[in-house]
Amino acid sequence: MIDIKAVRANPEAARAGLTKKRHDPDLIDQLLAADDSRRRGQTEADRLRSTQKQAGQAIAQAGPDQKQALLKEMTQVKQQLSQIEAELQRATGSVEALLLDIPNFPHESVPAGTSESDDEVVATVGEPTIPEPLRDHQELGLSLGLIDLERGARVSGSRFAFLRGDAVRLQMSLERLALDILTPHQFVPIIPPVLVREAAMYGTGFFPTDRAQIYATEADDLYLVGTSEVPLAAMHADEIVPADQLPLRYLGMSTCFRREAGTYGKDTKGIFRVHQFDKLEMFSFCHPDQSWQEHDFLLEREREICDALELTYRVVNIHSGDLGASAAKKYDIEAWLPSEGQYRELTSTSNTTDYQARRLKVRVRESDGVRPLHTVNGTAVAIGRALTFLLEQHQQSDGTVKIPKALVDCGAPEVLRSETK
């Protein structure tokens, strides 16, 4: 949720922020008009309540003749107050609805844009190569007995798969690698609930904008999360955190679910884009003065994991038109995908500033009072994506896949071979 006081102070900057993020800047004028009505209504309601109180005291001390006149006056005040309260309720509802719809404003360092060509590449690691012969991850996964797409579709439908054998060992080694890299940096491992209430979805900014992507269990009024960012952010809702405890860093480990609405026919091969996947997510509650340093810190940890996986990748500053509702800035790490001859997203990290914390009422206590703290999130490992890039980038000419030493040290096999060999 944006800070309405900041919007009042500088509405032009707010309009420019929405325009840069490809949202209607008139929302700011609508918000200010509704806010003005709310504030005027609150002032008038307070005045009428004060009048009521004074009249009540006067009636108690008045004689019979005066009492009748005062009672008539009180009736009129009561009617006026009832009308004002109804108007105030409508104005308050309008303000709240607009605050839910208006996204976080982009940071000045975010490139303006409308397509991927407007993203800013800030670093590249490794040289893109095309293996000979070239096999995509689906072909490798099937030939090595790692992925069973046919049975996954039979049991659950499209975009589901069984991972088996060494794929499971790889997943466990990826999880162990992330734990080994991140826990020395004070990340507390968390296995959160993956079913959350609607308030958690609104609090993190996924509702109302991303509702179409979320699976719902209507009978229980619960929602399956698309990332453990949601329960991690909501974990400290309505809490005040002492400043000396910050940053609070968590590593969420969970299964995630996404409907992938609007992606019909896109990335249908293999396990690159599926409805169910496992992911390790970094999440940090930090002091408002430290969130940009924390954002860079999470990016460094993502790069450390990618380097350990010996991947060719690039770091991209995502353009304003592709930022989610809550993000003020986002970096993606895009790994090289030989079968497509292009870079594709592997991880992302976003600074949501005070947008989520303001909605969830997560605050920091300081000597001069309390204020919303900042939240920063970042992907440590998305299992399906990581397996995709590992298979394709580390495939050998004989159809095997050589596994990076860092994963072997965490329990993965050195080489993936066909079950028939």
Short mmCIF file of C-alpha atoms in Angstrom, two decimals:
data_model
loop_
_atom_site.label_atom_id
_atom_site.label_comp_id
_atom_site.label_asym_id
_atom_site.label_seq_id
_atom_site.Cartn_x
_atom_site.Cartn_y
_atom_site.Cartn_z
CA MET A 1 0.00 0.00 0.00
CA ILE A 2 1.33 3.41 -0.92
CA ASP A 3 1.77 6.19 1.64
CA ILE A 4 -1.16 8.54 1.12
CA LYS A 5 0.66 11.32 2.99
CA ALA A 6 3.45 11.16 0.42
CA VAL A 7 0.86 11.36 -2.38
CA ARG A 8 -0.70 14.46 -0.82
CA ALA A 9 2.73 16.05 -0.49
CA ASN A 10 3.80 15.34 -4.08
CA PRO A 11 0.95 14.27 -6.35
CA GLU A 12 2.95 14.99 -9.52
CA ALA A 13 5.61 12.45 -8.53
CA ALA A 14 2.86 9.91 -7.81
CA ARG A 15 1.26 10.47 -11.22
CA ALA A 16 4.66 10.11 -12.88
CA GLY A 17 5.27 6.87 -10.98
CA LEU A 18 2.00 5.36 -12.18
CA THR A 19 2.64 6.48 -15.74
CA LYS A 20 6.09 4.89 -15.67
CA LYS A 21 4.54 1.67 -14.40
CA ARG A 22 1.90 1.79 -17.17
CA HIS A 23 -1.02 2.49 -14.86
CA ASP A 24 -3.64 5.23 -15.18
CA PRO A 25 -2.28 8.39 -13.47
CA ASP A 26 -5.89 9.58 -12.99
CA LEU A 27 -6.05 7.10 -10.10
CA ILE A 28 -4.06 9.63 -8.10
CA ASP A 29 -6.66 12.35 -8.71
CA GLN A 30 -9.43 9.93 -7.79
CA LEU A 31 -7.57 9.01 -4.60
CA LEU A 32 -6.97 12.63 -3.61
CA ALA A 33 -10.62 13.53 -4.26
CA ALA A 34 -11.87 10.58 -2.19
CA ASP A 35 -9.35 11.37 0.53
CA ASP A 36 -10.47 15.00 0.61
CA SER A 37 -14.10 13.91 0.97
CA ARG A 38 -13.12 11.51 3.73
CA ARG A 39 -11.16 14.13 5.65
CA ARG A 40 -13.88 16.78 5.32
CA GLY A 41 -16.47 14.21 6.34
CA GLN A 42 -14.43 13.17 9.36
CA THR A 43 -14.06 16.81 10.44
CA GLU A 44 -17.79 17.45 10.10
CA ALA A 45 -18.68 14.20 11.88
CA ASP A 46 -16.38 15.11 14.77
CA ARG A 47 -17.97 18.58 14.98
CA LEU A 48 -21.50 17.15 15.07
CA ARG A 49 -20.54 14.59 17.73
CA SER A 50 -19.10 17.41 19.83
CA THR A 51 -22.33 19.35 19.35
CA GLN A 52 -24.31 16.29 20.44
CA LYS A 53 -22.22 15.95 23.57
CA GLN A 54 -22.59 19.61 24.49
CA ALA A 55 -26.34 19.50 23.84
CA GLY A 56 -26.67 16.44 26.01
CA GLN A 57 -24.94 18.21 28.87
CA ALA A 58 -27.12 21.30 28.37
CA ILE A 59 -30.33 19.23 28.39
CA ALA A 60 -29.37 17.71 31.72
CA GLN A 61 -29.19 21.20 33.25
CA ALA A 62 -32.04 22.90 31.31
CA GLY A 63 -35.47 23.81 32.50
CA PRO A 64 -38.63 22.35 30.93
CA ASP A 65 -39.02 25.08 28.29
CA GLN A 66 -35.38 25.03 27.20
CA LYS A 67 -35.27 21.24 27.19
CA GLN A 68 -37.85 20.94 24.40
CA ALA A 69 -35.87 23.28 22.11
CA LEU A 70 -32.64 21.48 22.86
CA LEU A 71 -34.22 18.09 22.16
CA LYS A 72 -35.43 19.36 18.80
CA GLU A 73 -31.93 20.63 18.03
CA MET A 74 -30.43 17.26 19.02
CA THR A 75 -32.80 15.45 16.65
CA GLN A 76 -31.65 17.65 13.78
CA VAL A 77 -27.98 17.09 14.68
CA LYS A 78 -28.56 13.35 14.84
CA GLN A 79 -30.07 13.35 11.37
CA GLN A 80 -27.20 15.43 9.99
CA LEU A 81 -24.65 13.12 11.64
CA SER A 82 -26.32 10.04 10.21
CA GLN A 83 -26.10 11.52 6.71
CA ILE A 84 -22.48 12.61 7.17
CA GLU A 85 -21.49 9.19 8.53
CA ALA A 86 -22.98 7.48 5.48
CA GLU A 87 -21.03 9.83 3.19
CA LEU A 88 -17.91 9.28 5.26
CA GLN A 89 -18.30 5.51 4.97
CA ARG A 90 -18.59 5.77 1.18
CA ALA A 91 -15.55 8.02 0.93
CA THR A 92 -13.53 5.73 3.20
CA GLY A 93 -14.51 2.73 1.09
CA SER A 94 -13.39 4.57 -2.06
CA VAL A 95 -10.03 5.44 -0.51
CA GLU A 96 -9.45 1.86 0.64
CA ALA A 97 -10.41 0.41 -2.75
CA LEU A 98 -8.09 2.80 -4.59
CA LEU A 99 -5.22 2.06 -2.21
CA LEU A 100 -5.64 -1.64 -3.01
CA ASP A 101 -5.55 -0.94 -6.75
CA ILE A 102 -2.64 1.49 -6.89
CA PRO A 103 0.74 -0.27 -7.23
CA ASN A 104 4.02 0.65 -5.60
CA PHE A 105 5.91 3.42 -7.36
CA PRO A 106 9.05 2.42 -9.30
CA HIS A 107 12.48 3.51 -8.11
CA GLU A 108 14.22 6.16 -10.19
CA SER A 109 16.86 3.61 -11.28
CA VAL A 110 14.24 1.38 -12.96
CA PRO A 111 14.35 1.72 -16.75
CA ALA A 112 11.08 2.91 -18.29
CA GLY A 113 9.67 0.55 -20.87
CA THR A 114 6.97 -1.63 -22.32
CA SER A 115 8.80 -4.77 -23.47
CA GLU A 116 11.75 -7.03 -22.64
CA SER A 117 13.93 -5.03 -25.01
CA ASP A 118 13.73 -2.18 -22.49
CA ASP A 119 15.34 -4.26 -19.72
CA GLU A 120 18.84 -3.19 -18.69
CA VAL A 121 21.53 -5.89 -18.67
CA VAL A 122 23.86 -5.02 -15.79
CA ALA A 123 26.16 -8.07 -15.75
CA THR A 124 26.90 -11.19 -17.80
CA VAL A 125 28.70 -14.31 -16.57
CA GLY A 126 30.03 -16.98 -18.93
CA GLU A 127 29.80 -17.41 -22.68
CA PRO A 128 26.63 -18.79 -24.30
CA THR A 129 27.33 -22.03 -26.14
CA ILE A 130 25.27 -24.53 -28.13
CA PRO A 131 26.17 -28.18 -27.30
CA GLU A 132 26.64 -30.68 -30.13
CA PRO A 133 24.44 -32.59 -30.43
CA LEU A 134 21.83 -30.36 -28.80
CA ARG A 135 19.08 -31.93 -26.68
CA ASP A 136 16.47 -29.89 -24.81
CA HIS A 137 15.76 -30.54 -21.14
CA GLN A 138 12.62 -32.53 -21.90
CA GLU A 139 14.51 -34.94 -24.13
CA LEU A 140 17.29 -35.26 -21.55
CA GLY A 141 14.82 -35.67 -18.68
CA LEU A 142 13.00 -38.47 -20.48
CA SER A 143 16.12 -40.29 -21.69
CA LEU A 144 17.74 -40.13 -18.24
CA GLY A 145 14.60 -41.26 -16.43
CA LEU A 146 14.28 -38.00 -14.49
CA ILE A 147 10.89 -36.69 -15.65
CA ASP A 148 7.63 -38.52 -16.33
CA LEU A 149 5.38 -36.10 -18.16
CA GLU A 150 2.95 -38.62 -19.58
CA ARG A 151 1.91 -40.00 -16.20
CA GLY A 152 1.89 -36.51 -14.71
CA ALA A 153 -0.63 -35.42 -17.34
CA ARG A 154 -2.64 -38.58 -16.87
CA VAL A 155 -2.92 -38.07 -13.12
CA SER A 156 -3.27 -34.28 -12.91
CA GLY A 157 -3.50 -32.75 -16.39
CA SER A 158 -1.16 -30.61 -18.45
CA ARG A 159 1.79 -28.82 -16.83
CA PHE A 160 2.24 -31.48 -14.16
CA ALA A 161 5.08 -34.03 -13.97
CA PHE A 162 6.60 -36.71 -11.79
CA LEU A 163 10.22 -36.14 -10.83
CA ARG A 164 12.00 -39.42 -10.19
CA GLY A 165 15.31 -41.02 -9.38
CA ASP A 166 18.31 -38.73 -9.71
CA ALA A 167 16.03 -35.72 -10.26
CA VAL A 168 14.91 -36.12 -6.65
CA ARG A 169 18.52 -36.40 -5.51
CA LEU A 170 19.30 -33.26 -7.49
CA GLN A 171 16.43 -31.42 -5.83
CA MET A 172 17.66 -32.38 -2.38
CA SER A 173 21.21 -31.32 -3.24
CA LEU A 174 19.94 -27.98 -4.58
CA GLU A 175 18.07 -27.40 -1.33
CA ARG A 176 21.14 -28.37 0.70
CA LEU A 177 23.37 -26.06 -1.36
CA ALA A 178 21.05 -23.11 -0.76
CA LEU A 179 20.94 -23.85 2.96
CA ASP A 180 24.73 -24.12 3.14
CA ILE A 181 25.21 -20.81 1.33
CA LEU A 182 22.49 -18.81 3.08
CA THR A 183 22.39 -19.93 6.71
CA PRO A 184 25.81 -18.36 7.49
CA HIS A 185 24.15 -15.06 6.48
CA GLN A 186 21.53 -15.34 9.26
CA PHE A 187 18.75 -16.74 7.07
CA VAL A 188 16.47 -18.80 9.27
CA PRO A 189 15.05 -21.83 7.39
CA ILE A 190 11.25 -21.87 7.43
CA ILE A 191 8.72 -24.40 6.12
CA PRO A 192 5.58 -22.22 6.00
CA PRO A 193 1.92 -23.05 5.40
CA VAL A 194 1.10 -23.08 1.69
CA LEU A 195 -2.60 -22.40 2.27
CA VAL A 196 -3.25 -18.83 3.39
CA ARG A 197 -6.20 -16.56 4.05
CA GLU A 198 -7.27 -13.83 1.67
CA ALA A 199 -5.78 -11.16 3.94
CA ALA A 200 -2.29 -12.52 3.29
CA MET A 201 -2.83 -12.29 -0.48
CA TYR A 202 -4.04 -8.71 -0.23
CA GLY A 203 -1.32 -7.85 2.26
CA THR A 204 1.46 -8.91 -0.09
CA GLY A 205 -0.07 -7.23 -3.14
CA PHE A 206 -0.97 -10.41 -5.06
CA PHE A 207 -4.64 -9.51 -4.74
CA PRO A 208 -6.43 -8.01 -6.50
CA THR A 209 -4.05 -7.91 -9.52
CA ASP A 210 -2.89 -11.57 -9.63
CA ARG A 211 -6.04 -13.31 -8.44
CA ALA A 212 -6.36 -15.15 -11.78
CA GLN A 213 -3.05 -16.93 -11.11
CA ILE A 214 -4.03 -18.29 -7.70
CA TYR A 215 -5.68 -21.61 -6.88
CA ALA A 216 -8.51 -21.28 -4.35
CA THR A 217 -10.12 -23.78 -1.99
CA GLU A 218 -13.52 -22.15 -1.88
CA ALA A 219 -15.02 -24.38 0.80
CA ASP A 220 -12.34 -23.28 3.28
CA ASP A 221 -11.76 -19.73 1.99
CA LEU A 222 -8.05 -20.46 1.62
CA TYR A 223 -5.58 -19.94 -1.23
CA LEU A 224 -2.60 -21.97 -2.43
CA VAL A 225 0.47 -19.76 -2.55
CA GLY A 226 2.49 -19.17 -5.70
CA THR A 227 5.52 -18.35 -3.57
CA SER A 228 6.43 -18.64 0.10
CA GLU A 229 6.90 -14.86 0.01
CA VAL A 230 3.20 -14.66 0.92
CA PRO A 231 3.20 -16.57 4.24
CA LEU A 232 6.66 -15.21 5.15
CA ALA A 233 5.53 -11.60 4.71
CA ALA A 234 2.30 -12.25 6.63
CA MET A 235 4.12 -14.06 9.44
CA HIS A 236 4.76 -10.77 11.28
CA ALA A 237 1.48 -9.03 10.39
CA ASP A 238 0.25 -6.59 13.06
CA GLU A 239 3.61 -6.77 14.86
CA ILE A 240 6.10 -4.12 15.93
CA VAL A 241 9.72 -5.22 15.54
CA PRO A 242 12.50 -3.58 17.58
CA ALA A 243 15.05 -1.89 15.30
CA ASP A 244 17.95 -3.81 16.85
CA GLN A 245 16.43 -7.11 15.62
CA LEU A 246 16.61 -6.10 11.95
CA PRO A 247 17.16 -7.45 9.43
CA LEU A 248 14.99 -10.51 9.97
CA ARG A 249 16.02 -12.92 7.20
CA TYR A 250 14.10 -16.07 6.35
CA LEU A 251 14.58 -18.86 3.82
CA GLY A 252 11.16 -20.25 2.94
CA MET A 253 11.07 -23.81 1.58
CA SER A 254 7.74 -24.77 0.05
CA THR A 255 5.76 -26.26 -2.76
CA CYS A 256 4.20 -23.51 -4.86
CA PHE A 257 1.17 -23.43 -7.14
CA ARG A 258 0.35 -21.19 -10.10
CA ARG A 259 -2.52 -21.47 -12.55
CA GLU A 260 -0.40 -19.90 -15.33
CA ALA A 261 -3.50 -18.18 -16.67
CA GLY A 262 -2.82 -16.40 -19.94
CA THR A 263 0.10 -18.65 -20.92
CA TYR A 264 -1.79 -21.11 -23.12
CA GLY A 265 0.63 -22.61 -25.63
CA LYS A 266 3.66 -20.97 -23.98
CA ASP A 267 6.54 -23.05 -22.58
CA THR A 268 4.55 -26.28 -22.75
CA LYS A 269 7.59 -28.56 -23.07
CA GLY A 270 9.11 -30.18 -20.01
CA ILE A 271 9.11 -28.59 -16.56
CA PHE A 272 10.07 -24.99 -17.30
CA ARG A 273 6.55 -23.65 -16.68
CA VAL A 274 4.36 -25.91 -14.54
CA HIS A 275 1.44 -25.57 -12.13
CA GLN A 276 3.26 -27.12 -9.15
CA PHE A 277 6.90 -26.64 -8.24
CA ASP A 278 9.20 -26.45 -5.25
CA LYS A 279 11.09 -23.27 -4.44
CA LEU A 280 13.37 -21.79 -1.81
CA GLU A 281 12.65 -18.11 -1.27
CA MET A 282 14.71 -15.52 0.58
CA PHE A 283 12.71 -12.93 2.49
CA SER A 284 13.97 -10.03 4.58
CA PHE A 285 12.28 -7.58 6.92
CA CYS A 286 14.69 -4.66 7.11
CA HIS A 287 15.02 -1.09 8.32
CA PRO A 288 13.62 1.45 5.83
CA ASP A 289 17.06 3.06 5.54
CA GLN A 290 18.68 -0.26 4.59
CA SER A 291 16.36 -1.85 2.01
CA TRP A 292 18.38 -0.90 -1.07
CA GLN A 293 21.54 -2.36 0.43
CA GLU A 294 19.51 -5.45 1.39
CA HIS A 295 18.21 -5.73 -2.17
CA ASP A 296 21.77 -5.77 -3.49
CA PHE A 297 22.69 -8.29 -0.82
CA LEU A 298 19.97 -10.72 -1.91
CA LEU A 299 21.08 -10.34 -5.52
CA GLU A 300 24.64 -11.22 -4.47
CA ARG A 301 23.36 -14.39 -2.79
CA GLU A 302 21.43 -15.36 -5.93
CA ARG A 303 24.58 -14.87 -7.99
CA GLU A 304 26.60 -16.90 -5.49
CA ILE A 305 24.20 -19.84 -5.97
CA CYS A 306 24.30 -19.48 -9.78
CA ASP A 307 28.09 -19.41 -9.70
CA ALA A 308 28.13 -22.58 -7.60
CA LEU A 309 25.91 -24.21 -10.23
CA GLU A 310 28.45 -23.16 -12.89
CA LEU A 311 25.77 -21.55 -15.03
CA THR A 312 26.06 -19.02 -17.81
CA TYR A 313 23.72 -16.17 -16.92
CA ARG A 314 23.09 -12.45 -16.96
CA VAL A 315 21.64 -9.98 -14.43
CA VAL A 316 18.83 -7.76 -15.70
CA ASN A 317 17.28 -4.61 -14.24
CA ILE A 318 13.62 -5.16 -15.20
CA HIS A 319 11.79 -2.32 -16.96
CA SER A 320 8.97 -0.49 -15.22
CA GLY A 321 6.17 -1.99 -17.30
CA ASP A 322 7.00 -5.51 -16.12
CA LEU A 323 7.19 -4.82 -12.39
CA GLY A 324 4.60 -6.49 -10.19
CA ALA A 325 2.22 -4.42 -8.09
CA SER A 326 4.36 -4.50 -4.96
CA ALA A 327 7.84 -4.09 -6.49
CA ALA A 328 9.67 -0.78 -6.61
CA LYS A 329 12.59 -2.47 -8.40
CA LYS A 330 13.36 -5.98 -9.57
CA TYR A 331 16.44 -7.78 -10.80
CA ASP A 332 16.09 -11.02 -12.74
CA ILE A 333 18.86 -13.52 -13.23
CA GLU A 334 18.37 -15.01 -16.67
CA ALA A 335 20.28 -18.19 -17.49
CA TRP A 336 21.27 -19.29 -20.97
CA LEU A 337 18.91 -21.89 -22.44
CA PRO A 338 20.73 -23.59 -25.36
CA SER A 339 17.65 -25.25 -26.84
CA GLU A 340 16.02 -21.83 -27.36
CA GLY A 341 19.20 -19.89 -28.05
CA GLN A 342 18.23 -17.21 -25.56
CA TYR A 343 18.34 -16.23 -21.89
CA ARG A 344 15.34 -17.15 -19.73
CA GLU A 345 14.39 -16.20 -16.17
CA LEU A 346 15.87 -18.33 -13.41
CA THR A 347 15.49 -16.13 -10.31
CA SER A 348 14.29 -12.67 -9.36
CA THR A 349 14.70 -10.35 -6.39
CA SER A 350 12.46 -7.38 -5.59
CA ASN A 351 12.49 -4.49 -3.16
CA THR A 352 8.88 -3.81 -2.22
CA THR A 353 9.89 -0.94 0.13
CA ASP A 354 7.05 -0.28 2.63
CA TYR A 355 4.25 -1.42 0.26
CA GLN A 356 3.65 -4.85 1.81
CA ALA A 357 4.53 -3.83 5.36
CA ARG A 358 2.06 -0.94 5.29
CA ARG A 359 -0.75 -3.31 4.22
CA LEU A 360 0.24 -5.96 6.75
CA LYS A 361 0.95 -3.44 9.53
CA VAL A 362 4.49 -4.67 10.14
CA ARG A 363 6.32 -1.83 11.84
CA VAL A 364 9.66 -1.01 13.37
CA ARG A 365 9.96 0.70 16.76
CA GLU A 366 12.42 3.55 17.00
CA SER A 367 13.17 6.19 19.61
CA ASP A 368 10.73 8.63 18.01
CA GLY A 369 7.89 6.15 17.43
CA VAL A 370 6.92 3.43 14.96
CA ARG A 371 6.80 3.32 11.16
CA PRO A 372 6.36 0.64 8.48
CA LEU A 373 9.54 -1.31 7.82
CA HIS A 374 10.63 -2.52 4.37
CA THR A 375 10.46 -5.99 2.83
CA VAL A 376 12.77 -7.53 0.22
CA ASN A 377 12.39 -10.93 -1.43
CA GLY A 378 14.44 -13.07 -3.77
CA THR A 379 14.46 -16.56 -5.26
CA ALA A 380 17.20 -18.77 -3.88
CA VAL A 381 16.35 -21.85 -5.99
CA ALA A 382 13.32 -22.61 -8.17
CA ILE A 383 13.74 -26.36 -8.57
CA GLY A 384 12.12 -26.87 -11.98
CA ARG A 385 13.92 -23.93 -13.54
CA ALA A 386 17.24 -24.92 -11.96
CA LEU A 387 16.92 -28.49 -13.27
CA THR A 388 16.10 -27.15 -16.73
CA PHE A 389 19.25 -25.06 -16.97
CA LEU A 390 21.47 -27.66 -15.31
CA LEU A 391 20.43 -30.34 -17.79
CA GLU A 392 20.84 -28.17 -20.86
CA GLN A 393 24.01 -26.30 -19.95
CA HIS A 394 25.88 -29.31 -18.54
CA GLN A 395 24.84 -31.94 -21.09
CA GLN A 396 27.62 -33.98 -22.68
CA SER A 397 27.95 -35.23 -26.25
CA ASP A 398 27.22 -38.82 -25.16
CA GLY A 399 23.82 -37.89 -23.69
CA THR A 400 24.98 -37.75 -20.08
CA VAL A 401 24.92 -34.69 -17.83
CA LYS A 402 27.89 -33.69 -15.69
CA ILE A 403 26.84 -32.26 -12.34
CA PRO A 404 28.73 -29.29 -10.80
CA LYS A 405 31.02 -30.11 -7.88
CA ALA A 406 29.06 -27.95 -5.44
CA LEU A 407 26.00 -30.17 -5.93
CA VAL A 408 28.05 -33.37 -5.81
CA ASP A 409 29.39 -32.20 -2.45
CA CYS A 410 25.76 -31.89 -1.35
CA GLY A 411 24.88 -35.46 -2.33
CA ALA A 412 24.11 -35.30 -6.05
CA PRO A 413 25.53 -37.92 -8.44
CA GLU A 414 28.58 -36.81 -10.42
CA VAL A 415 27.06 -37.80 -13.76
CA LEU A 416 23.48 -38.44 -14.85
CA ARG A 417 23.26 -41.46 -17.14
CA SER A 418 20.46 -43.24 -18.93
CA GLU A 419 18.77 -46.00 -16.91
CA THR A 420 19.42 -48.39 -19.80
CA LYS A 421 23.20 -47.90 -19.71
#
